[in-house]
mmCIF file of C-alpha atoms in Angstrom:
data_model
loop_
_atom_site.group_PDB
_atom_site.id
_atom_site.type_symbol
_atom_site.label_atom_id
_atom_site.label_comp_id
_atom_site.label_asym_id
_atom_site.label_seq_id
_atom_site.Cartn_x
_atom_site.Cartn_y
_atom_site.Cartn_z
ATOM 1 C CA UNK A 176 109.295 63.918 64.175
ATOM 2 C CA UNK A 177 110.254 67.654 63.286
ATOM 3 C CA UNK A 178 112.466 69.725 65.721
ATOM 4 C CA UNK A 179 109.875 71.672 67.187
ATOM 5 C CA UNK A 180 107.900 68.722 68.126
ATOM 6 C CA UNK A 181 111.060 67.379 69.926
ATOM 7 C CA UNK A 182 110.886 69.683 71.626
ATOM 8 C CA UNK A 183 107.387 69.387 73.065
ATOM 9 C CA UNK A 184 108.243 65.968 73.583
ATOM 10 C CA UNK A 185 111.120 66.742 75.780
ATOM 11 C CA UNK A 186 109.768 69.310 77.748
ATOM 12 C CA UNK A 187 106.678 67.342 78.286
ATOM 13 C CA UNK A 188 109.118 64.747 79.689
ATOM 14 C CA UNK A 189 111.032 67.223 82.077
ATOM 15 C CA UNK A 190 107.452 68.454 83.654
ATOM 16 C CA UNK A 191 106.654 64.620 83.984
ATOM 17 C CA UNK A 192 110.052 63.869 85.769
ATOM 18 C CA UNK A 193 109.692 66.977 87.765
ATOM 19 C CA UNK A 194 106.056 66.195 89.530
ATOM 20 C CA UNK A 195 107.292 62.618 90.106
ATOM 21 C CA UNK A 196 110.327 64.259 92.143
ATOM 22 C CA UNK A 197 108.284 66.339 94.247
ATOM 23 C CA UNK A 198 105.113 64.262 94.805
ATOM 24 C CA UNK A 199 104.654 63.494 98.296
ATOM 25 C CA UNK A 200 105.203 60.044 99.666
ATOM 26 C CA UNK A 201 103.085 58.414 102.403
ATOM 27 C CA UNK A 202 106.323 56.725 104.194
ATOM 28 C CA UNK A 203 109.431 59.466 104.573
ATOM 29 C CA UNK A 204 112.689 58.912 106.046
ATOM 30 C CA UNK A 205 115.143 61.027 108.226
ATOM 31 C CA UNK A 206 118.593 60.329 109.072
ATOM 32 C CA UNK A 207 121.904 62.051 110.959
ATOM 33 C CA UNK A 208 123.542 61.636 107.690
ATOM 34 C CA UNK A 209 120.373 62.888 105.329
ATOM 35 C CA UNK A 210 119.997 66.036 103.383
ATOM 36 C CA UNK A 211 116.457 68.288 103.003
ATOM 37 C CA UNK A 212 117.811 68.542 99.561
ATOM 38 C CA UNK A 213 117.202 64.702 99.307
ATOM 39 C CA UNK A 214 113.163 63.317 98.171
ATOM 40 C CA UNK A 215 113.726 61.834 102.023
ATOM 41 C CA UNK A 216 113.313 58.275 100.651
ATOM 42 C CA UNK A 217 114.477 55.458 102.452
ATOM 43 C CA UNK A 218 117.841 55.341 100.115
ATOM 44 C CA UNK A 219 117.976 59.035 99.789
ATOM 45 C CA UNK A 220 116.650 60.580 103.650
ATOM 46 C CA UNK A 221 116.294 64.174 105.033
ATOM 47 C CA UNK A 222 117.656 65.737 107.694
ATOM 48 C CA UNK A 223 115.002 66.947 109.800
ATOM 49 C CA UNK A 224 111.556 66.486 110.727
ATOM 50 C CA UNK A 225 110.713 69.967 109.073
ATOM 51 C CA UNK A 226 112.295 68.991 105.608
ATOM 52 C CA UNK A 227 110.910 65.606 105.413
ATOM 53 C CA UNK A 228 107.155 66.981 106.754
ATOM 54 C CA UNK A 229 106.500 69.345 103.311
ATOM 55 C CA UNK A 230 107.509 65.386 101.473
ATOM 56 C CA UNK A 231 105.138 63.427 103.503
ATOM 57 C CA UNK A 232 101.463 63.414 102.332
ATOM 58 C CA UNK A 233 98.682 63.930 104.558
ATOM 59 C CA UNK A 234 98.463 60.881 106.766
ATOM 60 C CA UNK A 235 101.775 59.519 105.987
ATOM 61 C CA UNK A 236 104.638 58.672 108.176
ATOM 62 C CA UNK A 237 107.800 60.068 108.853
ATOM 63 C CA UNK A 238 110.476 57.394 110.282
ATOM 64 C CA UNK A 239 114.107 58.423 111.728
ATOM 65 C CA UNK A 240 116.628 55.732 110.453
ATOM 66 C CA UNK A 241 119.363 55.955 113.179
ATOM 67 C CA UNK A 242 119.947 58.026 116.066
ATOM 68 C CA UNK A 243 119.699 61.998 115.804
ATOM 69 C CA UNK A 244 118.508 65.042 116.514
ATOM 70 C CA UNK A 245 115.789 66.097 114.135
ATOM 71 C CA UNK A 246 114.783 69.799 115.195
ATOM 72 C CA UNK A 247 111.648 71.416 116.185
ATOM 73 C CA UNK A 248 108.257 70.630 114.376
ATOM 74 C CA UNK A 249 104.812 72.964 113.917
ATOM 75 C CA UNK A 250 102.799 70.397 112.122
ATOM 76 C CA UNK A 251 99.844 71.369 109.738
ATOM 77 C CA UNK A 252 98.325 68.550 108.664
ATOM 78 C CA UNK A 253 97.887 64.793 110.206
ATOM 79 C CA UNK A 254 101.163 62.539 110.482
ATOM 80 C CA UNK A 255 102.700 60.251 112.502
ATOM 81 C CA UNK A 256 106.125 60.733 113.528
ATOM 82 C CA UNK A 257 108.312 58.172 115.063
ATOM 83 C CA UNK A 258 111.555 56.934 115.893
ATOM 84 C CA UNK A 259 111.011 53.054 116.453
ATOM 85 C CA UNK A 260 114.070 51.162 116.895
ATOM 86 C CA UNK A 261 116.192 53.968 117.557
ATOM 87 C CA UNK A 262 117.035 57.227 119.762
ATOM 88 C CA UNK A 263 115.560 59.813 117.657
ATOM 89 C CA UNK A 264 115.653 63.116 119.184
ATOM 90 C CA UNK A 265 114.083 66.765 118.802
ATOM 91 C CA UNK A 266 116.235 69.046 120.175
ATOM 92 C CA UNK A 267 114.368 72.467 120.995
ATOM 93 C CA UNK A 268 116.648 75.184 122.594
ATOM 94 C CA UNK A 269 114.480 78.347 123.052
ATOM 95 C CA UNK A 270 111.716 77.157 120.956
ATOM 96 C CA UNK A 271 108.560 74.422 120.878
ATOM 97 C CA UNK A 272 109.377 70.916 120.319
ATOM 98 C CA UNK A 273 106.130 70.176 118.327
ATOM 99 C CA UNK A 274 102.960 72.763 117.827
ATOM 100 C CA UNK A 275 100.075 70.891 116.638
ATOM 101 C CA UNK A 276 98.134 73.424 114.611
ATOM 102 C CA UNK A 277 95.785 71.639 112.268
ATOM 103 C CA UNK A 278 92.872 74.137 111.319
ATOM 104 C CA UNK A 279 91.390 72.135 108.108
ATOM 105 C CA UNK A 280 90.217 69.067 106.704
ATOM 106 C CA UNK A 281 89.100 66.162 109.013
ATOM 107 C CA UNK A 282 90.900 63.416 110.537
ATOM 108 C CA UNK A 283 92.813 65.689 111.984
ATOM 109 C CA UNK A 284 94.904 62.919 113.656
ATOM 110 C CA UNK A 285 98.376 63.300 115.009
ATOM 111 C CA UNK A 286 100.876 60.594 116.882
ATOM 112 C CA UNK A 287 104.261 61.136 118.147
ATOM 113 C CA UNK A 288 106.045 57.790 119.220
ATOM 114 C CA UNK A 289 109.548 56.683 120.165
ATOM 115 C CA UNK A 290 110.768 60.262 120.498
ATOM 116 C CA UNK A 291 113.241 61.998 123.020
ATOM 117 C CA UNK A 292 111.379 65.646 122.737
ATOM 118 C CA UNK A 293 114.169 67.523 124.951
ATOM 119 C CA UNK A 294 114.550 71.184 125.422
ATOM 120 C CA UNK A 295 118.056 71.712 126.869
ATOM 121 C CA UNK A 296 120.460 74.473 125.264
ATOM 122 C CA UNK A 297 121.484 77.937 126.391
ATOM 123 C CA UNK A 298 118.032 78.798 126.806
ATOM 124 C CA UNK A 299 115.127 75.955 127.454
ATOM 125 C CA UNK A 300 112.955 75.125 125.025
ATOM 126 C CA UNK A 301 109.521 76.438 125.285
ATOM 127 C CA UNK A 302 106.931 73.297 125.414
ATOM 128 C CA UNK A 303 107.830 70.021 124.563
ATOM 129 C CA UNK A 304 104.543 69.228 122.927
ATOM 130 C CA UNK A 305 101.827 72.289 122.322
ATOM 131 C CA UNK A 306 98.497 71.016 120.755
ATOM 132 C CA UNK A 307 96.561 74.308 119.550
ATOM 133 C CA UNK A 308 93.909 72.830 116.737
ATOM 134 C CA UNK A 309 93.120 69.229 115.820
ATOM 135 C CA UNK A 310 91.061 66.213 116.269
ATOM 136 C CA UNK A 311 93.540 63.697 118.334
ATOM 137 C CA UNK A 312 97.253 63.827 119.780
ATOM 138 C CA UNK A 313 98.712 60.438 120.877
ATOM 139 C CA UNK A 314 102.011 60.526 122.400
ATOM 140 C CA UNK A 315 103.328 56.936 122.530
ATOM 141 C CA UNK A 316 106.486 55.837 124.435
ATOM 142 C CA UNK A 317 108.215 59.285 124.489
ATOM 143 C CA UNK A 318 110.223 61.324 127.331
ATOM 144 C CA UNK A 319 109.565 65.039 126.730
ATOM 145 C CA UNK A 320 111.856 66.762 129.272
ATOM 146 C CA UNK A 321 113.738 70.126 130.188
ATOM 147 C CA UNK A 322 111.267 72.690 128.590
ATOM 148 C CA UNK A 323 110.675 75.822 130.505
ATOM 149 C CA UNK A 324 106.881 75.627 130.109
ATOM 150 C CA UNK A 325 104.910 72.549 130.189
ATOM 151 C CA UNK A 326 105.804 69.446 128.560
ATOM 152 C CA UNK A 327 102.504 68.704 127.314
ATOM 153 C CA UNK A 328 100.626 71.909 126.286
ATOM 154 C CA UNK A 329 97.325 70.928 125.387
ATOM 155 C CA UNK A 330 94.678 73.454 124.626
ATOM 156 C CA UNK A 331 92.615 72.595 121.986
ATOM 157 C CA UNK A 332 90.829 75.976 120.819
ATOM 158 C CA UNK A 333 87.687 75.282 119.141
ATOM 159 C CA UNK A 334 86.274 71.471 119.425
ATOM 160 C CA UNK A 335 86.568 68.354 121.471
ATOM 161 C CA UNK A 336 90.301 67.149 121.200
ATOM 162 C CA UNK A 337 91.531 63.862 122.735
ATOM 163 C CA UNK A 338 94.435 63.294 124.053
ATOM 164 C CA UNK A 339 96.160 60.228 124.422
ATOM 165 C CA UNK A 340 99.621 59.945 126.826
ATOM 166 C CA UNK A 341 100.800 56.243 126.485
ATOM 167 C CA UNK A 342 104.311 54.713 128.083
ATOM 168 C CA UNK A 343 105.816 58.029 128.372
ATOM 169 C CA UNK A 344 107.987 59.630 131.023
ATOM 170 C CA UNK A 345 107.762 64.003 131.770
ATOM 171 C CA UNK A 346 110.189 64.996 133.990
ATOM 172 C CA UNK A 347 112.276 68.282 134.084
ATOM 173 C CA UNK A 348 110.017 70.637 133.178
ATOM 174 C CA UNK A 349 109.998 74.184 134.842
ATOM 175 C CA UNK A 350 106.023 74.982 135.182
ATOM 176 C CA UNK A 351 104.033 71.719 134.160
ATOM 177 C CA UNK A 352 104.191 67.975 133.191
ATOM 178 C CA UNK A 353 101.135 68.305 131.778
ATOM 179 C CA UNK A 354 99.114 71.454 131.126
ATOM 180 C CA UNK A 355 95.066 70.594 130.189
ATOM 181 C CA UNK A 356 93.851 73.782 129.722
ATOM 182 C CA UNK A 357 91.113 74.326 126.518
ATOM 183 C CA UNK A 358 90.505 77.748 125.087
ATOM 184 C CA UNK A 359 86.932 79.217 124.859
ATOM 185 C CA UNK A 360 85.344 77.117 122.557
ATOM 186 C CA UNK A 361 87.310 73.714 123.526
ATOM 187 C CA UNK A 362 86.602 70.558 124.979
ATOM 188 C CA UNK A 363 89.630 68.482 126.634
ATOM 189 C CA UNK A 364 89.121 64.128 126.347
ATOM 190 C CA UNK A 365 92.541 63.048 127.800
ATOM 191 C CA UNK A 366 93.330 59.799 128.548
ATOM 192 C CA UNK A 367 97.162 59.346 130.744
ATOM 193 C CA UNK A 368 98.127 55.480 130.987
ATOM 194 C CA UNK A 369 101.289 53.931 131.860
ATOM 195 C CA UNK A 370 103.204 57.794 132.084
ATOM 196 C CA UNK A 371 105.438 58.913 134.668
ATOM 197 C CA UNK A 372 105.212 62.192 135.171
ATOM 198 C CA UNK A 373 108.000 63.065 137.822
ATOM 199 C CA UNK A 374 110.375 66.259 139.113
ATOM 200 C CA UNK A 375 108.441 69.187 137.700
ATOM 201 C CA UNK A 376 106.543 71.640 139.197
ATOM 202 C CA UNK A 377 103.421 71.087 138.988
ATOM 203 C CA UNK A 378 102.712 67.561 137.849
ATOM 204 C CA UNK A 379 99.436 67.399 135.844
ATOM 205 C CA UNK A 380 97.217 70.962 136.241
ATOM 206 C CA UNK A 381 93.929 70.845 134.793
ATOM 207 C CA UNK A 382 92.010 74.023 134.035
ATOM 208 C CA UNK A 383 88.309 74.827 132.020
ATOM 209 C CA UNK A 384 87.041 77.611 130.421
ATOM 210 C CA UNK A 385 83.278 77.623 129.302
ATOM 211 C CA UNK A 386 83.075 74.039 128.516
ATOM 212 C CA UNK A 387 83.000 70.183 130.277
ATOM 213 C CA UNK A 388 86.397 68.181 130.290
ATOM 214 C CA UNK A 389 87.006 64.948 131.633
ATOM 215 C CA UNK A 390 90.376 63.534 132.254
ATOM 216 C CA UNK A 391 91.320 59.880 133.248
ATOM 217 C CA UNK A 392 94.931 59.092 134.719
ATOM 218 C CA UNK A 393 95.606 55.502 135.290
ATOM 219 C CA UNK A 394 98.520 52.686 136.178
ATOM 220 C CA UNK A 395 100.575 55.896 136.225
ATOM 221 C CA UNK A 396 103.179 57.736 138.909
ATOM 222 C CA UNK A 397 102.918 61.532 139.665
ATOM 223 C CA UNK A 398 106.414 61.818 141.708
ATOM 224 C CA UNK A 399 108.555 64.060 143.528
ATOM 225 C CA UNK A 400 107.100 67.233 141.449
ATOM 226 C CA UNK A 401 107.971 70.672 143.366
ATOM 227 C CA UNK A 402 104.389 72.099 143.849
ATOM 228 C CA UNK A 403 101.252 69.618 143.498
ATOM 229 C CA UNK A 404 100.699 66.313 141.672
ATOM 230 C CA UNK A 405 97.064 66.187 140.420
ATOM 231 C CA UNK A 406 95.235 69.854 140.416
ATOM 232 C CA UNK A 407 91.810 70.534 139.340
ATOM 233 C CA UNK A 408 90.707 73.989 138.860
ATOM 234 C CA UNK A 409 87.477 75.184 137.767
ATOM 235 C CA UNK A 410 85.623 77.986 138.568
ATOM 236 C CA UNK A 411 82.702 77.682 135.439
ATOM 237 C CA UNK A 412 79.663 75.718 136.076
ATOM 238 C CA UNK A 413 80.559 73.094 133.107
ATOM 239 C CA UNK A 414 83.531 71.870 135.365
ATOM 240 C CA UNK A 415 86.245 69.156 134.744
ATOM 241 C CA UNK A 416 86.130 65.579 136.083
ATOM 242 C CA UNK A 417 89.314 63.842 136.575
ATOM 243 C CA UNK A 418 89.216 60.290 136.957
ATOM 244 C CA UNK A 419 92.468 58.494 138.948
ATOM 245 C CA UNK A 420 92.477 55.061 139.371
ATOM 246 C CA UNK A 421 95.494 52.304 140.459
ATOM 247 C CA UNK A 422 98.437 54.967 140.471
ATOM 248 C CA UNK A 423 100.965 56.797 142.577
ATOM 249 C CA UNK A 424 100.953 59.935 144.290
ATOM 250 C CA UNK A 425 104.114 60.267 146.043
ATOM 251 C CA UNK A 426 106.722 62.965 147.069
ATOM 252 C CA UNK A 427 105.142 65.886 146.174
ATOM 253 C CA UNK A 428 105.724 69.245 147.565
ATOM 254 C CA UNK A 429 102.648 70.122 147.668
ATOM 255 C CA UNK A 430 99.403 68.663 147.553
ATOM 256 C CA UNK A 431 99.025 64.758 146.266
ATOM 257 C CA UNK A 432 95.277 65.198 144.980
ATOM 258 C CA UNK A 433 94.413 68.724 144.987
ATOM 259 C CA UNK A 434 90.897 70.738 143.630
ATOM 260 C CA UNK A 435 89.667 74.366 143.853
ATOM 261 C CA UNK A 436 86.956 76.051 142.537
ATOM 262 C CA UNK A 437 83.231 74.997 142.853
ATOM 263 C CA UNK A 438 83.380 72.795 139.936
ATOM 264 C CA UNK A 439 86.689 70.723 139.864
ATOM 265 C CA UNK A 440 86.410 67.143 140.574
ATOM 266 C CA UNK A 441 88.316 64.545 141.359
ATOM 267 C CA UNK A 442 87.601 60.956 141.798
ATOM 268 C CA UNK A 443 89.814 58.542 143.353
ATOM 269 C CA UNK A 444 89.950 54.684 143.227
ATOM 270 C CA UNK A 445 92.594 52.407 144.283
ATOM 271 C CA UNK A 446 95.500 54.985 144.630
ATOM 272 C CA UNK A 447 98.769 55.078 146.670
ATOM 273 C CA UNK A 448 98.808 58.567 148.327
ATOM 274 C CA UNK A 449 101.936 58.745 150.131
ATOM 275 C CA UNK A 450 105.002 61.246 150.967
ATOM 276 C CA UNK A 451 103.743 64.623 149.794
ATOM 277 C CA UNK A 452 103.350 67.937 151.898
ATOM 278 C CA UNK A 453 100.017 67.186 152.061
ATOM 279 C CA UNK A 454 97.871 64.702 151.130
ATOM 280 C CA UNK A 455 94.346 65.701 150.009
ATOM 281 C CA UNK A 456 93.142 69.030 150.151
ATOM 282 C CA UNK A 457 89.767 70.615 148.485
ATOM 283 C CA UNK A 458 88.608 73.574 149.689
ATOM 284 C CA UNK A 459 86.353 73.649 146.943
ATOM 285 C CA UNK A 460 85.212 71.004 144.423
ATOM 286 C CA UNK A 461 84.899 67.687 144.912
ATOM 287 C CA UNK A 462 87.633 65.309 146.063
ATOM 288 C CA UNK A 463 85.862 62.026 146.283
ATOM 289 C CA UNK A 464 86.597 58.124 146.765
ATOM 290 C CA UNK A 465 85.430 55.073 145.242
ATOM 291 C CA UNK A 466 87.469 52.931 148.063
ATOM 292 C CA UNK A 467 90.657 51.179 147.817
ATOM 293 C CA UNK A 468 92.995 53.859 148.777
ATOM 294 C CA UNK A 469 96.666 53.660 150.534
ATOM 295 C CA UNK A 470 96.024 57.174 151.555
ATOM 296 C CA UNK A 471 98.775 57.503 154.467
ATOM 297 C CA UNK A 472 102.232 58.576 154.937
ATOM 298 C CA UNK A 473 101.894 62.783 154.001
ATOM 299 C CA UNK A 474 103.243 65.419 156.013
ATOM 300 C CA UNK A 475 99.044 66.103 156.365
ATOM 301 C CA UNK A 476 96.930 63.767 155.400
ATOM 302 C CA UNK A 477 93.704 65.912 154.421
ATOM 303 C CA UNK A 478 90.724 63.959 153.594
ATOM 304 C CA UNK A 479 88.106 62.840 151.147
ATOM 305 C CA UNK A 480 85.018 65.113 150.670
ATOM 306 C CA UNK A 481 83.093 61.717 150.778
ATOM 307 C CA UNK A 482 82.412 58.878 148.814
ATOM 308 C CA UNK A 483 81.930 59.093 144.624
ATOM 309 C CA UNK A 484 78.744 58.139 143.815
ATOM 310 C CA UNK A 485 78.474 55.732 140.665
ATOM 311 C CA UNK A 486 76.351 56.546 138.298
ATOM 312 C CA UNK A 487 73.889 53.962 136.774
ATOM 313 C CA UNK A 488 75.695 52.766 133.207
#
């Protein structure tokens, strides 16, 4: 082989190695002793979520190998981030913990699992998880705490977006535990299950703009918030509907269940509503009952607006 031919072969080999080196993997890892110059493999992990996401394929998984603080992250593609079996933390002093803003593509789904998302620091973080654009966000077995805004700020801008919160604790956030406020073109479909929303200012605040949104809160505890427990506020014709079932709404400094605006609706079944400054308040909108609520022990009891009318389906 000529020297010129050998040069072409070597150049091709270098290009192949470089392509392989920077290929995105379907599964990557981070470690407290990792380095973001690494390929984020199991044996050569990265150090931060941000370092790993650029090396993870769309729809892939980033796993934490050991306890550590892996920083804040803006997510612009479908991804799962999990800390299974360890204390994987995202420390976000002065910023948002996770921002989900996926504006292109299909199956724009994000999963956050087994994470501590903490805004503690010289300046509190802004929001624990902020959702702007995407198809769905699942938050599972997480703890979200110490943010100056909301633990979860769910504001889909332009489409039907789904939020699923399972077995999660949301606590000590200055403004809201969970804020659900779709943008002008957004619609929220939200399920909160087996979750504690405690020691925030307002526990769960739902506001709408132009499109109908639906929220369910089941087998959860909304307790010891300094203002309202669950507040549904809608003045638009489309309205919002919140179903609260088999949950505890207790010891909140304001109202346990509250509606405002002509089309804010809360429907209650089999809940414990106790120890609040005011148990129930609905100066406007609908706050109805399917029955089996234990509504007592509030400083001011308040009352349901009537019985809920079940659908025929």
